[in-house]
Coordinates of C-alpha atoms in Angstrom, one line a residue:
M1 CA -39.5 54.4 -49.6
S2 CA -35.8 54.8 -50.1
P3 CA -34.8 54.5 -53.7
A4 CA -32.1 52.0 -52.7
R5 CA -34.8 49.8 -51.1
G6 CA -36.4 47.5 -53.7
R7 CA -40.1 46.9 -53.8
A8 CA -39.7 43.2 -53.2
Q9 CA -38.0 44.1 -49.9
L10 CA -40.8 46.5 -49.1
L11 CA -43.5 43.8 -49.7
A12 CA -41.7 40.8 -48.1
P13 CA -42.6 41.5 -44.4
Y14 CA -46.3 41.2 -45.3
A15 CA -45.8 37.6 -46.3
V16 CA -48.8 37.4 -48.7
I17 CA -47.1 36.9 -52.1
G18 CA -47.1 33.2 -53.0
E19 CA -49.2 32.3 -49.9
P20 CA -52.8 31.1 -49.8
P21 CA -55.3 34.1 -50.0
E22 CA -55.8 35.9 -46.7
P23 CA -59.6 35.5 -46.0
D24 CA -59.9 39.1 -44.7
L25 CA -58.5 40.4 -47.9
E26 CA -60.8 38.2 -50.0
A27 CA -63.8 39.5 -48.0
I28 CA -62.8 43.1 -48.6
A29 CA -62.5 42.4 -52.4
S30 CA -65.9 40.9 -52.3
I31 CA -67.4 43.9 -50.5
A32 CA -65.8 46.3 -52.9
A33 CA -67.3 44.5 -55.9
H34 CA -70.8 44.5 -54.3
I35 CA -70.6 48.2 -53.4
C36 CA -69.8 49.1 -57.0
G37 CA -72.2 46.5 -58.5
V38 CA -69.4 45.0 -60.6
P39 CA -68.4 41.4 -61.1
K40 CA -64.7 41.6 -60.3
A41 CA -62.4 43.1 -57.7
V42 CA -58.8 42.4 -56.7
V43 CA -56.1 43.4 -54.2
N44 CA -52.9 43.9 -56.1
L45 CA -49.4 44.1 -54.6
I46 CA -46.7 45.3 -57.1
D47 CA -43.0 45.0 -56.9
D48 CA -40.3 46.1 -59.4
T49 CA -41.1 43.4 -62.0
H50 CA -44.5 41.8 -61.3
Q51 CA -48.1 42.4 -60.2
Y52 CA -49.4 39.9 -57.7
Q53 CA -53.2 39.5 -57.3
V54 CA -53.1 38.4 -53.6
A55 CA -56.9 38.4 -53.2
A56 CA -59.7 38.4 -55.8
H57 CA -63.4 38.3 -56.2
G58 CA -65.1 37.0 -59.4
F59 CA -62.0 35.3 -60.9
T60 CA -58.9 33.3 -60.1
Q61 CA -56.0 35.4 -58.8
A62 CA -52.8 35.4 -61.0
V63 CA -49.5 37.1 -61.6
C64 CA -48.5 39.3 -64.5
D65 CA -45.6 41.4 -65.6
R66 CA -45.5 44.9 -64.2
E67 CA -45.2 46.3 -67.7
D68 CA -48.7 44.8 -68.5
S69 CA -50.3 46.0 -65.3
M70 CA -52.9 48.8 -65.4
C71 CA -52.5 49.3 -61.6
A72 CA -48.7 49.8 -61.9
I73 CA -49.6 53.1 -63.5
S74 CA -52.4 53.9 -61.0
M75 CA -50.2 53.4 -58.0
T76 CA -47.9 56.1 -59.1
L77 CA -50.6 58.7 -59.3
P78 CA -51.5 61.1 -56.5
E79 CA -55.3 60.3 -56.5
P80 CA -57.5 57.2 -57.0
V81 CA -58.4 56.5 -60.6
Y82 CA -62.1 56.2 -61.8
L83 CA -62.6 55.4 -65.6
P84 CA -66.0 54.7 -67.0
D85 CA -64.3 53.4 -70.1
A86 CA -60.6 52.7 -70.0
R87 CA -60.3 52.9 -73.8
T88 CA -60.8 56.6 -73.6
D89 CA -57.7 57.3 -71.6
E90 CA -54.4 57.0 -73.5
R91 CA -52.5 55.9 -70.4
W92 CA -54.5 52.6 -70.4
A93 CA -56.0 52.4 -73.9
N94 CA -53.2 50.1 -75.1
S95 CA -53.0 47.9 -72.0
P96 CA -53.3 44.2 -72.8
F97 CA -56.0 44.1 -70.1
V98 CA -58.0 46.6 -72.3
T99 CA -57.1 45.5 -75.9
G100 CA -58.2 41.9 -75.5
A101 CA -54.7 40.4 -75.3
I102 CA -55.3 39.6 -71.6
G103 CA -58.7 41.1 -70.9
N104 CA -61.4 43.4 -72.1
V105 CA -61.6 45.9 -69.2
R106 CA -63.9 48.8 -69.7
F107 CA -64.9 50.2 -66.3
Y108 CA -61.8 50.6 -64.2
S109 CA -61.4 51.9 -60.6
S110 CA -58.1 51.7 -58.7
T111 CA -57.4 53.0 -55.2
Q112 CA -53.8 53.1 -53.9
L113 CA -52.8 51.1 -50.8
I114 CA -50.8 53.6 -48.7
T115 CA -49.1 52.5 -45.4
P116 CA -48.9 54.8 -42.4
R117 CA -45.2 55.3 -43.4
G118 CA -46.3 56.6 -46.8
D119 CA -45.3 53.6 -48.9
V120 CA -47.6 52.5 -51.7
L121 CA -47.9 48.7 -51.7
G122 CA -50.3 48.3 -54.6
T123 CA -54.0 48.9 -55.2
L124 CA -57.6 47.9 -54.5
C125 CA -59.1 47.6 -57.9
V126 CA -62.7 47.0 -59.2
F127 CA -63.5 46.5 -62.9
D128 CA -66.0 45.4 -65.4
E129 CA -66.2 44.5 -69.1
E130 CA -69.1 46.9 -69.4
V131 CA -68.9 50.7 -69.4
R132 CA -70.4 52.1 -66.2
E133 CA -70.3 55.0 -63.7
I134 CA -70.0 55.0 -59.9
T135 CA -71.2 57.6 -57.5
D136 CA -69.2 59.8 -55.2
A137 CA -70.5 57.8 -52.2
Q138 CA -69.2 54.5 -53.8
R139 CA -65.8 56.2 -54.4
Q140 CA -65.6 57.2 -50.8
Q141 CA -66.5 53.6 -49.7
L142 CA -63.7 52.2 -51.9
E143 CA -61.2 54.5 -50.3
L144 CA -62.3 53.3 -46.9
L145 CA -62.0 49.7 -48.0
A146 CA -58.5 50.5 -49.3
H147 CA -57.6 51.7 -45.8
Q148 CA -59.0 48.4 -44.4
V149 CA -56.8 46.5 -46.8
V150 CA -53.8 48.3 -45.4
D151 CA -54.9 47.7 -41.8
V152 CA -55.1 43.9 -42.5
L153 CA -51.7 43.9 -44.2
E154 CA -50.1 45.9 -41.4
L155 CA -51.6 43.6 -38.8
R156 CA -50.2 40.7 -40.7
R157 CA -46.8 42.3 -40.9
Q158 CA -46.8 43.1 -37.2
S159 CA -47.9 39.6 -36.3
F160 CA -45.0 38.1 -38.3
A161 CA -42.6 40.6 -36.8
L162 CA -43.8 39.8 -33.3
H163 CA -43.5 36.0 -34.0
D164 CA -39.9 36.6 -35.2
A165 CA -39.1 38.7 -32.2
I166 CA -40.5 36.0 -29.8
A167 CA -38.5 33.3 -31.6
T168 CA -35.3 35.5 -31.4
L169 CA -35.9 36.1 -27.7
E170 CA -36.5 32.4 -27.0
H171 CA -33.3 31.6 -28.9
T172 CA -31.4 34.2 -26.9
R173 CA -32.9 32.8 -23.7
E174 CA -31.8 29.3 -24.6
E175 CA -28.3 30.6 -25.4
L176 CA -28.1 32.5 -22.1
V177 CA -29.2 29.3 -20.2
R178 CA -26.5 27.3 -22.0
S179 CA -24.0 30.1 -21.4
N180 CA -24.8 30.2 -17.7
E181 CA -24.5 26.4 -17.4
H182 CA -21.1 26.5 -19.2
L183 CA -19.9 29.4 -17.1
A184 CA -20.9 27.6 -13.8
A185 CA -19.3 24.4 -15.0
F186 CA -16.1 26.2 -16.1
A187 CA -15.9 28.2 -12.9
G188 CA -16.4 25.0 -10.8
Q189 CA -13.6 23.3 -12.7
V190 CA -11.3 26.3 -12.5
S191 CA -12.1 26.7 -8.8
H192 CA -11.2 23.1 -8.2
D193 CA -8.1 23.3 -10.2
L194 CA -6.9 26.4 -8.4
K195 CA -8.0 25.8 -4.8
N196 CA -6.3 22.4 -4.4
P197 CA -2.8 23.7 -5.3
L198 CA -3.5 26.9 -3.4
A199 CA -4.4 24.9 -0.3
S200 CA -1.1 23.1 -0.6
V201 CA 0.7 26.5 -0.9
V202 CA -1.1 27.8 2.2
G203 CA -0.2 24.6 4.1
Y204 CA 3.5 24.9 3.2
L205 CA 3.5 28.6 4.2
H206 CA 1.9 27.7 7.6
N207 CA 4.5 25.1 8.2
L208 CA 7.3 27.4 7.1
S209 CA 6.1 30.2 9.4
E210 CA 6.4 27.8 12.4
V211 CA 9.9 26.8 11.6
G212 CA 12.1 28.3 14.4
V213 CA 14.6 30.0 12.2
V214 CA 11.9 31.7 10.2
A215 CA 9.8 32.7 13.2
A216 CA 13.0 34.1 14.9
E217 CA 13.9 36.2 11.8
P218 CA 11.6 39.3 11.6
E219 CA 12.1 39.8 7.8
A220 CA 11.5 36.2 7.0
S221 CA 8.4 36.1 9.3
W222 CA 7.0 39.2 7.7
C223 CA 7.4 37.7 4.3
T224 CA 5.7 34.5 5.2
Q225 CA 2.8 36.4 6.8
R226 CA 2.4 38.6 3.7
A227 CA 2.4 35.4 1.5
L228 CA -0.2 33.8 3.7
A229 CA -2.4 37.0 3.5
A230 CA -2.1 37.1 -0.3
S231 CA -3.0 33.4 -0.5
Q232 CA -6.1 34.0 1.6
R233 CA -7.1 36.9 -0.7
M234 CA -6.7 34.7 -3.7
S235 CA -8.7 31.9 -2.1
D236 CA -11.5 34.5 -1.3
M237 CA -11.4 35.7 -4.9
I238 CA -11.7 32.2 -6.3
G239 CA -14.7 31.5 -4.0
N240 CA -16.4 34.8 -5.0
L241 CA -15.8 34.2 -8.7
L242 CA -17.4 30.8 -8.3
D243 CA -20.4 32.4 -6.5
F244 CA -20.7 35.0 -9.3
A245 CA -20.7 32.3 -12.0
S246 CA -23.3 30.2 -10.1
V247 CA -25.9 32.8 -9.3
G248 CA -28.6 34.3 -11.5
G249 CA -29.2 31.3 -13.7
S250 CA -31.8 28.8 -12.5
L251 CA -34.0 30.4 -9.8
S252 CA -36.0 28.5 -7.2
F253 CA -38.9 30.9 -6.5
Q254 CA -40.7 30.8 -3.2
R255 CA -42.4 33.2 -0.8
V256 CA -39.7 35.1 1.0
D257 CA -40.5 37.3 4.0
V258 CA -37.8 39.9 3.7
A259 CA -38.2 40.9 7.3
D260 CA -37.6 37.3 8.4
L261 CA -34.7 37.1 6.0
M262 CA -33.1 40.2 7.5
A263 CA -33.5 38.9 11.0
D264 CA -31.7 35.7 10.1
L265 CA -29.0 37.6 8.3
T266 CA -28.3 40.1 11.1
D267 CA -28.1 37.2 13.5
D268 CA -25.6 35.5 11.3
L269 CA -23.6 38.7 10.9
R270 CA -23.7 39.5 14.6
D271 CA -20.0 39.0 15.3
A272 CA -19.0 41.0 12.1
I273 CA -21.3 43.8 13.1
A274 CA -20.0 43.9 16.7
S275 CA -16.4 43.7 15.7
V276 CA -16.7 47.2 14.0
G277 CA -19.1 48.6 16.5
G278 CA -21.8 48.9 13.9
T279 CA -25.6 48.7 13.8
V280 CA -28.0 47.2 11.2
E281 CA -31.6 48.5 11.4
V282 CA -34.8 48.0 9.5
D283 CA -36.8 51.2 8.8
G284 CA -40.5 50.4 8.4
L285 CA -42.1 47.2 7.0
L286 CA -40.4 45.0 4.6
P287 CA -42.4 43.1 1.9
T288 CA -43.0 39.4 1.3
V289 CA -41.8 38.7 -2.2
R290 CA -41.6 35.8 -4.6
A291 CA -37.9 35.2 -5.1
D292 CA -35.0 32.8 -4.8
R293 CA -34.4 33.0 -1.0
V294 CA -30.7 31.9 -1.2
Q295 CA -29.9 34.4 -3.9
L296 CA -31.9 37.3 -2.4
R297 CA -30.0 36.6 0.9
A298 CA -26.8 36.8 -1.1
V299 CA -27.7 40.3 -2.3
L300 CA -28.5 41.6 1.1
Q301 CA -25.5 40.0 2.7
N302 CA -23.2 41.5 0.1
L303 CA -24.6 44.9 0.5
I304 CA -24.6 44.9 4.3
S305 CA -21.0 43.4 4.4
N306 CA -19.9 46.2 2.0
A307 CA -21.5 48.8 4.2
L308 CA -19.6 47.4 7.3
K309 CA -16.4 47.1 5.4
F310 CA -16.2 50.5 3.6
R311 CA -16.8 52.6 6.8
R312 CA -15.3 55.9 7.9
L313 CA -12.4 55.9 10.3
H314 CA -13.5 56.7 13.9
R315 CA -17.2 56.5 12.9
P316 CA -19.2 53.4 13.7
P317 CA -21.0 52.1 10.6
Q318 CA -24.7 52.4 10.6
V319 CA -26.8 50.4 8.0
C320 CA -30.5 51.0 7.4
V321 CA -32.6 48.7 5.3
S322 CA -36.0 49.9 4.0
A323 CA -38.5 49.2 1.3
A324 CA -41.4 51.1 -0.4
P325 CA -43.7 50.5 -3.4
Q326 CA -42.8 52.5 -6.4
G327 CA -44.6 52.4 -9.7
D328 CA -44.9 48.7 -10.7
H329 CA -42.2 47.4 -8.4
W330 CA -40.8 47.3 -4.9
L331 CA -37.8 49.5 -4.2
I332 CA -35.5 48.1 -1.5
R333 CA -32.7 50.3 -0.1
V334 CA -29.6 49.5 1.9
A335 CA -28.1 52.8 3.1
D336 CA -24.9 53.4 5.1
N337 CA -22.9 56.2 6.5
G338 CA -19.6 55.0 5.1
I339 CA -17.0 56.5 2.8
G340 CA -19.3 56.6 -0.2
I341 CA -18.6 56.1 -3.9
P342 CA -17.7 59.1 -6.1
P343 CA -20.5 60.0 -8.5
D344 CA -18.2 59.7 -11.5
R345 CA -17.4 56.1 -10.6
R346 CA -20.9 54.8 -9.9
E347 CA -21.6 53.7 -13.5
Q348 CA -18.7 51.2 -13.3
A349 CA -19.5 50.0 -9.8
F350 CA -21.3 46.9 -10.9
A351 CA -18.7 45.7 -13.4
L352 CA -16.9 42.5 -12.5
L353 CA -13.5 43.1 -10.7
S354 CA -14.2 46.8 -10.5
R355 CA -12.9 48.8 -7.5
V356 CA -14.5 52.2 -7.4
H357 CA -13.8 53.7 -4.0
D358 CA -11.3 56.5 -3.6
E359 CA -7.8 56.4 -2.2
S360 CA -9.0 56.2 1.4
A361 CA -10.3 52.7 0.6
R362 CA -7.1 51.4 -1.0
E363 CA -6.2 49.3 2.0
I364 CA -9.6 47.8 2.5
A365 CA -9.8 44.2 1.4
G366 CA -12.0 43.5 -1.6
N367 CA -12.0 42.1 -5.1
G368 CA -14.8 43.9 -6.9
I369 CA -17.0 40.9 -7.3
G370 CA -19.8 41.6 -4.7
L371 CA -21.7 44.3 -6.5
A372 CA -21.4 42.4 -9.8
T373 CA -22.9 39.4 -8.2
C374 CA -25.8 41.5 -6.8
K375 CA -26.5 42.9 -10.2
R376 CA -26.5 39.4 -11.7
I377 CA -29.0 38.2 -9.2
V378 CA -31.3 41.2 -9.3
T379 CA -31.3 41.2 -13.1
A380 CA -32.3 37.5 -13.1
H381 CA -35.3 38.4 -10.9
G382 CA -36.4 41.0 -13.5
G383 CA -35.3 44.0 -11.4
D384 CA -32.7 46.8 -11.6
I385 CA -30.0 48.0 -9.2
G386 CA -28.2 51.3 -8.7
L387 CA -26.4 53.7 -6.4
A388 CA -27.4 57.0 -4.7
D389 CA -26.1 59.2 -1.9
S390 CA -27.2 58.5 1.7
P391 CA -28.5 61.4 3.8
G392 CA -25.6 62.7 5.8
G393 CA -23.0 60.9 3.7
G394 CA -22.4 57.4 2.6
T395 CA -23.9 55.2 -0.1
T396 CA -27.4 53.9 -0.7
V397 CA -27.6 50.8 -2.9
W398 CA -31.2 50.3 -4.2
F399 CA -32.7 47.4 -6.1
T400 CA -36.1 46.7 -7.4
L401 CA -38.3 43.6 -7.7
P402 CA -41.3 43.7 -10.1
Y403 CA -44.7 43.3 -8.5
E404 CA -45.3 40.2 -10.6
A405 CA -42.3 38.7 -8.9
T406 CA -43.7 39.5 -5.5
M407 CA -46.6 38.1 -3.4

C-alpha cells in the first residue's frame, strides 16, 4: 500500500465497516473457534485509528481504538502470532485486553489477512481467557481460514465494484440516448432553418439564370451556374448532416437477408452504376443478420456510392461485396479498384467532415460525412469498421456484426 494512501481508503471498497455482519465471515469465525477449541474468534479490520470487529463468534462485535488493539501489532509482523499466554510477551503484556481494563486474554492467536496485492487488511484472531496450546495442524487450518476470509472480502469488493461499473454504464447509456435525441432534434431544427432559405436562394438563382441578359453574358452565366452548384452542395451537406445525426440511436432490429438487401440496393443504384460503366458484384454467400434494415442499407449504400465516386480515370469501377465468419463476428467487406486512401490518412477517414483522399480526388464531390455515418451505424450495432488495401489497388472497407446480433 502506498504511504500516501490511508488505511480507511484501503478498507472502504470492501464495504463491511459499519454494516451488518457478513454471514460468510461469521461462519469462518465460528469454524476458527471450533478448530482451536476456544470460545471466541473474530475478524478484525484495522484502519489508521480504529479496530473494527466485523464478524465475531462468542461475543458481540465492537470497535476499539487502534492503540488498544492487540491485532494492530500482530498485523505488522511477518508471521502469524501464537501465544499460549499473552502475559509472557512484553509486546502484549500491557494491552488493556490482557490487563483486565478491557479483557483478560491469555491464549492469543492472530493471522494476518493479506490481499493478492499484498495489502494487510487486518487479522483473523482466536483467543481465550485460559492458557492453552494449539497444534501445528490447527495453525495451518487457521492460515487457510484467513485466506478464506480474504476471498470473501475480495468477492465482496469485486461485487460492489461491478455494481458501480454497471450503474456508471447505465448512466452513460442514458446520457448517450439523451444526447442522440438532442442531436437529432437539433439537426432537424437546423436543417429546417437552413433548407428553407437555401431553397429560396436556389429558386432566385434559377430565375436569374433564365433572364435573357444573364444567359447571354458568358461571365454572368458562369457565375450563376457556380452559385447553383455551390447551393446544391450545401443542400446535400445539410441532408447528410441530418442523416448523420439521426442514425445510430434507436435501432429497429429484424431479420435482414444481406443478399436480398444487396439485390434491392444494386437495383436502386442501377442508373448510377451504369453512368460510370461500373459493376457491383457479390462474391459468395452473404449472411442473414439481426440488424436495423434501414441503417444497414445506409452503410452499404454509402460504401458502394463512395466506391463508384472515387474511381480511377479511364478505369471502370468494380465493386465486390463479400462476407465471412471471423472469430465471434461476421466480417463484411466492400472492395473497390478505385484511387484508394493513403495509409497515413486512414485513421482519420471516419472523422466527421474528413476528406482523406489525395490530390487526384480534389475535384470529386463529397463532404466527408458518409464514412462517419457508417461508423456511427456499425458502432450502434456493436461492431467495428476499418480500411484495408484491395488486391490490385483500391480500398476495402470492412465492418463487423457480432454473432449475437445475427441470426
